[in-house]
Amino acid sequence: MKWRLLLTGHNDATTNMSIDEAIMVFVGQGASPPTIRLYGWSPPAVSIGYFQGLEEEVNLQVCKDLNIDYIRRITGGGAVFHESEVTYSLSIPEAQLLIPHNILESYKVICQGIVEGLGELGVISKFVPLNDIIVEGKKISGSAQTRRNRTILQHGTVLIDTDVEKMFSILKVSSEKIKDKLIKDVKERVTSLKNTLSREVSFQEVCDALAKGFEKSLDIELEKGELTESELALAEDIKRERYETHNWNHRR
Amino acid sequence: MVNVGKCIYKVPNGKLLKVTVEFEEDTISRVQIKGDFFIHPEESLDDLEVALKGKDYTRKTIGDIVGDFFARSGLIAFGITPKAVVDAILKCKEDVV
């Protein structure tokens, strides 16, 4: 089975999130084939889960000072600082047999593509429900999923490098007193490709590995494609009407 | 007088709930349930917050409304439970800011 592979490079937060959503709409209508997209964030960004409070989770002043985007996702889950990583998104109608209809099971099947992809880089990893992938007990990848109009959208990250101090300057913690301990905890619980492979790892090689990983695990053929004119136009509408609005980003 | 209660509640084996309740005497004026959990479909959580408006701030009333919400057909939740939501809402009464 042939799927589309989109390599959209690095974009700002509103562009990234509106593209994922536009792809989901067209895939859901059958107007675009099932799609895997690999991308990055420039400037760096913090995304928060659908149900999180923006000002509760993110230090907006620090974001402005450091030129870091902030955005609310349409998917649940936690706040993520996107800097040195590859982000993937996968979109496919629910009415097919490759990805289980059951959400819990579908995370496992989709995340297996990441596990295979990491294997291509020589990293042995394991899926841990609901949505984590771990290497030697430490998290290297997290994902989040939504279902709209009988279509699956799952997106997630694979960490290339981490800057925990920077992350904690952007994300608010409930108590400054325990901040040092939290930083230590995260350093103990989170890893990256650079950390586990003890070498520099490029965005491109991670993209190549993930594409191979999804092809293997899902038994599909990925064909490089482009966003259609209609998808780009819809993404612009979604960006303007949702992601660029105060109402959306500050709604909780 | 409107009181505002807030609480952070760790769901056992689940995610972190951050709940705010505005209330007047024993009546709820507004509830906000925030956190890093998953509810599908996502928009449905607004319905729960609306359903709690103007209701009695008691375990029985809140328990019934939250129970009905989680029992909706097609509703799927991860990292959040009806009990945690009820406990967190009630805990806000003790932690008035």
Short mmCIF file of C-alpha atoms in Angstrom, two decimals, chain A:
data_model
loop_
_atom_site.label_atom_id
_atom_site.label_comp_id
_atom_site.label_asym_id
_atom_site.label_seq_id
_atom_site.Cartn_x
_atom_site.Cartn_y
_atom_site.Cartn_z
CA MET A 1 0.00 0.00 0.00
CA LYS A 2 1.26 3.47 -0.96
CA TRP A 3 1.16 6.38 1.47
CA ARG A 4 2.33 9.93 1.02
CA LEU A 5 5.47 11.15 2.76
CA LEU A 6 5.70 14.88 3.41
CA LEU A 7 9.00 16.45 4.38
CA THR A 8 8.02 20.00 5.23
CA GLY A 9 11.20 21.10 7.01
CA HIS A 10 11.16 23.66 9.82
CA ASN A 11 8.22 26.02 10.26
CA ASP A 12 6.71 28.20 12.95
CA ALA A 13 4.18 26.78 15.40
CA THR A 14 0.98 28.07 13.77
CA THR A 15 2.11 26.77 10.35
CA ASN A 16 3.02 23.37 11.78
CA MET A 17 -0.21 22.81 13.64
CA SER A 18 -2.45 24.13 10.86
CA ILE A 19 -0.74 21.87 8.30
CA ASP A 20 -1.35 18.78 10.48
CA GLU A 21 -5.00 19.71 10.81
CA ALA A 22 -5.47 20.47 7.10
CA ILE A 23 -3.90 17.12 6.14
CA MET A 24 -6.32 15.39 8.53
CA VAL A 25 -9.32 17.03 6.84
CA PHE A 26 -8.28 16.01 3.31
CA VAL A 27 -7.22 12.50 4.33
CA GLY A 28 -10.59 12.13 6.06
CA GLN A 29 -12.42 13.11 2.89
CA GLY A 30 -10.40 10.64 0.85
CA ALA A 31 -9.06 13.60 -1.17
CA SER A 32 -5.51 12.89 0.03
CA PRO A 33 -3.88 9.50 0.69
CA PRO A 34 -2.88 8.37 4.20
CA THR A 35 0.04 10.60 5.07
CA ILE A 36 3.12 10.67 7.24
CA ARG A 37 4.69 14.08 7.70
CA LEU A 38 8.12 14.73 9.24
CA TYR A 39 8.95 18.24 10.39
CA GLY A 40 10.71 20.59 12.78
CA TRP A 41 10.10 23.91 14.53
CA SER A 42 11.68 27.29 13.75
CA PRO A 43 11.63 29.30 15.90
CA PRO A 44 11.55 26.75 18.73
CA ALA A 45 8.11 26.41 20.29
CA VAL A 46 6.24 25.13 23.27
CA SER A 47 3.00 23.30 22.55
CA ILE A 48 0.45 22.62 25.24
CA GLY A 49 -2.23 19.94 25.34
CA TYR A 50 -5.84 20.72 24.43
CA PHE A 51 -6.94 20.77 28.08
CA GLN A 52 -4.06 22.67 29.63
CA GLY A 53 -4.10 26.23 30.92
CA LEU A 54 -1.70 28.31 28.79
CA GLU A 55 -0.60 30.79 31.42
CA GLU A 56 -0.63 28.07 34.06
CA GLU A 57 1.89 25.99 32.08
CA VAL A 58 3.96 28.47 30.09
CA ASN A 59 5.99 31.51 31.05
CA LEU A 60 4.87 33.75 28.18
CA GLN A 61 7.29 36.55 29.02
CA VAL A 62 10.27 34.20 28.70
CA CYS A 63 8.87 32.96 25.37
CA LYS A 64 8.68 36.53 24.08
CA ASP A 65 12.18 37.35 25.36
CA LEU A 66 13.73 34.24 23.79
CA ASN A 67 11.63 34.31 20.58
CA ILE A 68 9.89 31.03 21.33
CA ASP A 69 6.43 30.35 19.87
CA TYR A 70 3.64 29.00 22.05
CA ILE A 71 0.57 27.19 20.82
CA ARG A 72 -2.35 25.05 21.98
CA ARG A 73 -2.67 21.70 20.17
CA ILE A 74 -5.92 20.01 19.11
CA THR A 75 -4.59 16.91 20.86
CA GLY A 76 -4.59 16.25 24.60
CA GLY A 77 -1.52 15.47 26.68
CA GLY A 78 1.15 17.67 28.20
CA ALA A 79 3.33 20.64 27.39
CA VAL A 80 6.25 19.95 25.06
CA PHE A 81 9.25 22.14 24.26
CA HIS A 82 10.10 21.65 20.59
CA GLU A 83 13.64 22.56 19.69
CA SER A 84 16.09 19.84 18.72
CA GLU A 85 13.78 17.07 17.58
CA VAL A 86 11.96 15.51 14.65
CA THR A 87 8.19 15.75 14.90
CA TYR A 88 6.03 13.30 12.98
CA SER A 89 2.36 13.28 12.18
CA LEU A 90 0.32 10.42 10.80
CA SER A 91 -3.14 10.76 9.37
CA ILE A 92 -5.41 7.98 8.11
CA PRO A 93 -9.18 7.36 7.98
CA GLU A 94 -10.52 5.21 10.83
CA ALA A 95 -12.22 2.95 8.24
CA GLN A 96 -9.19 0.85 7.27
CA LEU A 97 -7.63 -2.24 8.71
CA LEU A 98 -4.01 -1.20 9.23
CA ILE A 99 -4.46 0.98 12.34
CA PRO A 100 -6.86 -0.30 15.04
CA HIS A 101 -10.04 1.65 15.66
CA ASN A 102 -9.40 1.29 19.41
CA ILE A 103 -7.33 4.28 20.51
CA LEU A 104 -5.21 2.43 23.06
CA GLU A 105 -4.25 -0.24 20.50
CA SER A 106 -3.70 2.29 17.72
CA TYR A 107 -1.04 4.12 19.77
CA LYS A 108 0.89 0.87 19.99
CA VAL A 109 0.71 0.16 16.25
CA ILE A 110 1.69 3.70 15.21
CA CYS A 111 4.44 4.01 17.83
CA GLN A 112 5.94 0.76 16.55
CA GLY A 113 7.01 2.78 13.50
CA ILE A 114 9.08 5.00 15.79
CA VAL A 115 10.54 1.98 17.56
CA GLU A 116 11.57 0.52 14.16
CA GLY A 117 12.90 3.91 13.09
CA LEU A 118 15.05 4.21 16.19
CA GLY A 119 16.27 0.69 15.45
CA GLU A 120 17.51 1.95 12.06
CA LEU A 121 19.74 4.33 14.03
CA GLY A 122 20.97 1.51 16.24
CA VAL A 123 18.85 2.47 19.22
CA ILE A 124 16.88 -0.23 21.01
CA SER A 125 13.63 1.18 22.35
CA LYS A 126 10.30 0.05 23.70
CA PHE A 127 6.74 1.36 23.55
CA VAL A 128 5.17 2.05 26.94
CA PRO A 129 1.40 2.72 27.00
CA LEU A 130 -0.25 5.10 26.68
CA ASN A 131 2.03 7.11 24.45
CA ASP A 132 5.72 6.94 25.39
CA ILE A 133 8.77 5.33 23.85
CA ILE A 134 11.67 4.64 26.17
CA VAL A 135 15.36 3.83 25.77
CA GLU A 136 17.08 2.22 28.76
CA GLY A 137 14.18 3.29 30.94
CA LYS A 138 14.22 6.92 29.79
CA LYS A 139 11.67 8.66 27.59
CA ILE A 140 12.86 9.62 24.09
CA SER A 141 9.54 10.09 22.34
CA GLY A 142 5.97 11.08 23.23
CA SER A 143 2.82 11.18 21.12
CA ALA A 144 -0.74 12.46 21.20
CA GLN A 145 -3.76 11.51 19.15
CA THR A 146 -7.14 12.88 18.18
CA ARG A 147 -10.05 11.59 16.17
CA ARG A 148 -12.21 13.93 14.10
CA ASN A 149 -14.64 13.15 11.30
CA ARG A 150 -13.74 9.47 11.54
CA THR A 151 -10.08 10.24 10.90
CA ILE A 152 -7.02 9.51 13.03
CA LEU A 153 -4.36 12.16 13.60
CA GLN A 154 -1.39 11.23 15.74
CA HIS A 155 1.60 13.47 16.16
CA GLY A 156 4.63 13.19 18.36
CA THR A 157 8.28 13.92 18.84
CA VAL A 158 11.62 12.13 18.74
CA LEU A 159 14.20 14.01 20.78
CA ILE A 160 17.54 14.68 19.11
CA ASP A 161 18.92 16.76 21.96
CA THR A 162 17.56 18.24 25.19
CA ASP A 163 18.15 21.45 27.07
CA VAL A 164 16.37 20.81 30.35
CA GLU A 165 17.37 24.12 31.94
CA LYS A 166 15.96 26.05 28.98
CA MET A 167 12.83 23.92 29.04
CA PHE A 168 12.27 24.75 32.70
CA SER A 169 12.77 28.45 32.09
CA ILE A 170 9.80 28.27 29.69
CA LEU A 171 7.52 25.80 31.47
CA LYS A 172 6.08 26.89 34.78
CA VAL A 173 6.48 24.59 37.75
CA SER A 174 4.05 24.57 40.65
CA SER A 175 6.73 25.57 43.13
CA GLU A 176 10.05 27.30 42.56
CA LYS A 177 11.35 25.53 45.65
CA ILE A 178 11.21 22.12 43.97
CA LYS A 179 12.43 23.38 40.59
CA ASP A 180 15.96 22.05 41.08
CA LYS A 181 14.60 18.65 41.99
CA LEU A 182 12.27 18.66 38.97
CA ILE A 183 15.18 19.50 36.66
CA LYS A 184 17.15 16.63 38.17
CA ASP A 185 14.14 14.28 37.81
CA VAL A 186 13.62 15.18 34.16
CA LYS A 187 17.33 14.70 33.42
CA GLU A 188 17.01 11.24 34.94
CA ARG A 189 13.78 10.39 33.12
CA VAL A 190 14.37 11.85 29.64
CA THR A 191 17.02 11.01 27.06
CA SER A 192 17.79 11.99 23.46
CA LEU A 193 19.43 10.47 20.40
CA LYS A 194 22.57 12.53 20.99
CA ASN A 195 22.71 11.33 24.56
CA THR A 196 22.12 7.66 23.81
CA LEU A 197 24.35 7.48 20.70
CA SER A 198 27.06 9.78 22.12
CA ARG A 199 27.38 11.62 18.82
CA GLU A 200 25.79 14.47 16.85
CA VAL A 201 22.64 13.31 15.06
CA SER A 202 21.20 15.25 12.12
CA PHE A 203 17.55 16.11 11.50
CA GLN A 204 17.81 14.49 8.05
CA GLU A 205 19.13 11.15 9.27
CA VAL A 206 16.35 10.91 11.84
CA CYS A 207 13.77 11.69 9.14
CA ASP A 208 15.23 8.96 6.90
CA ALA A 209 15.22 6.46 9.75
CA LEU A 210 11.64 7.23 10.79
CA ALA A 211 10.39 6.94 7.20
CA LYS A 212 12.03 3.49 6.94
CA GLY A 213 10.66 2.57 10.36
CA PHE A 214 7.07 3.33 9.38
CA GLU A 215 7.46 1.50 6.07
CA LYS A 216 8.66 -1.62 7.87
CA SER A 217 6.28 -1.62 10.80
CA LEU A 218 3.14 -0.78 8.80
CA ASP A 219 4.25 -2.68 5.67
CA ILE A 220 3.61 0.34 3.47
CA GLU A 221 5.49 2.17 0.76
CA LEU A 222 6.10 5.86 1.41
CA GLU A 223 6.16 8.03 -1.68
CA LYS A 224 7.53 11.54 -1.35
CA GLY A 225 4.82 14.08 -2.10
CA GLU A 226 3.82 17.68 -1.56
CA LEU A 227 0.95 19.41 0.17
CA THR A 228 -1.79 20.10 -2.37
CA GLU A 229 -2.94 23.63 -3.20
CA SER A 230 -6.21 22.89 -1.39
CA GLU A 231 -4.41 21.65 1.72
CA LEU A 232 -2.20 24.74 1.78
CA ALA A 233 -5.23 27.01 1.37
CA LEU A 234 -7.11 25.25 4.17
CA ALA A 235 -4.03 25.38 6.40
CA GLU A 236 -3.95 29.17 5.91
CA ASP A 237 -7.63 29.40 6.93
CA ILE A 238 -7.10 27.18 10.00
CA LYS A 239 -4.04 29.19 10.97
CA ARG A 240 -5.93 32.48 10.80
CA GLU A 241 -9.16 31.22 12.38
CA ARG A 242 -7.69 29.03 15.11
CA TYR A 243 -4.00 28.98 15.88
CA GLU A 244 -3.26 32.70 15.50
CA THR A 245 -6.17 33.68 17.74
CA HIS A 246 -5.95 34.68 21.38
CA ASN A 247 -9.27 32.88 21.92
CA TRP A 248 -7.84 29.52 20.95
CA ASN A 249 -4.46 29.71 22.64
CA HIS A 250 -5.81 31.25 25.84
CA ARG A 251 -9.09 29.36 25.97
CA ARG A 252 -8.02 27.55 29.15
#
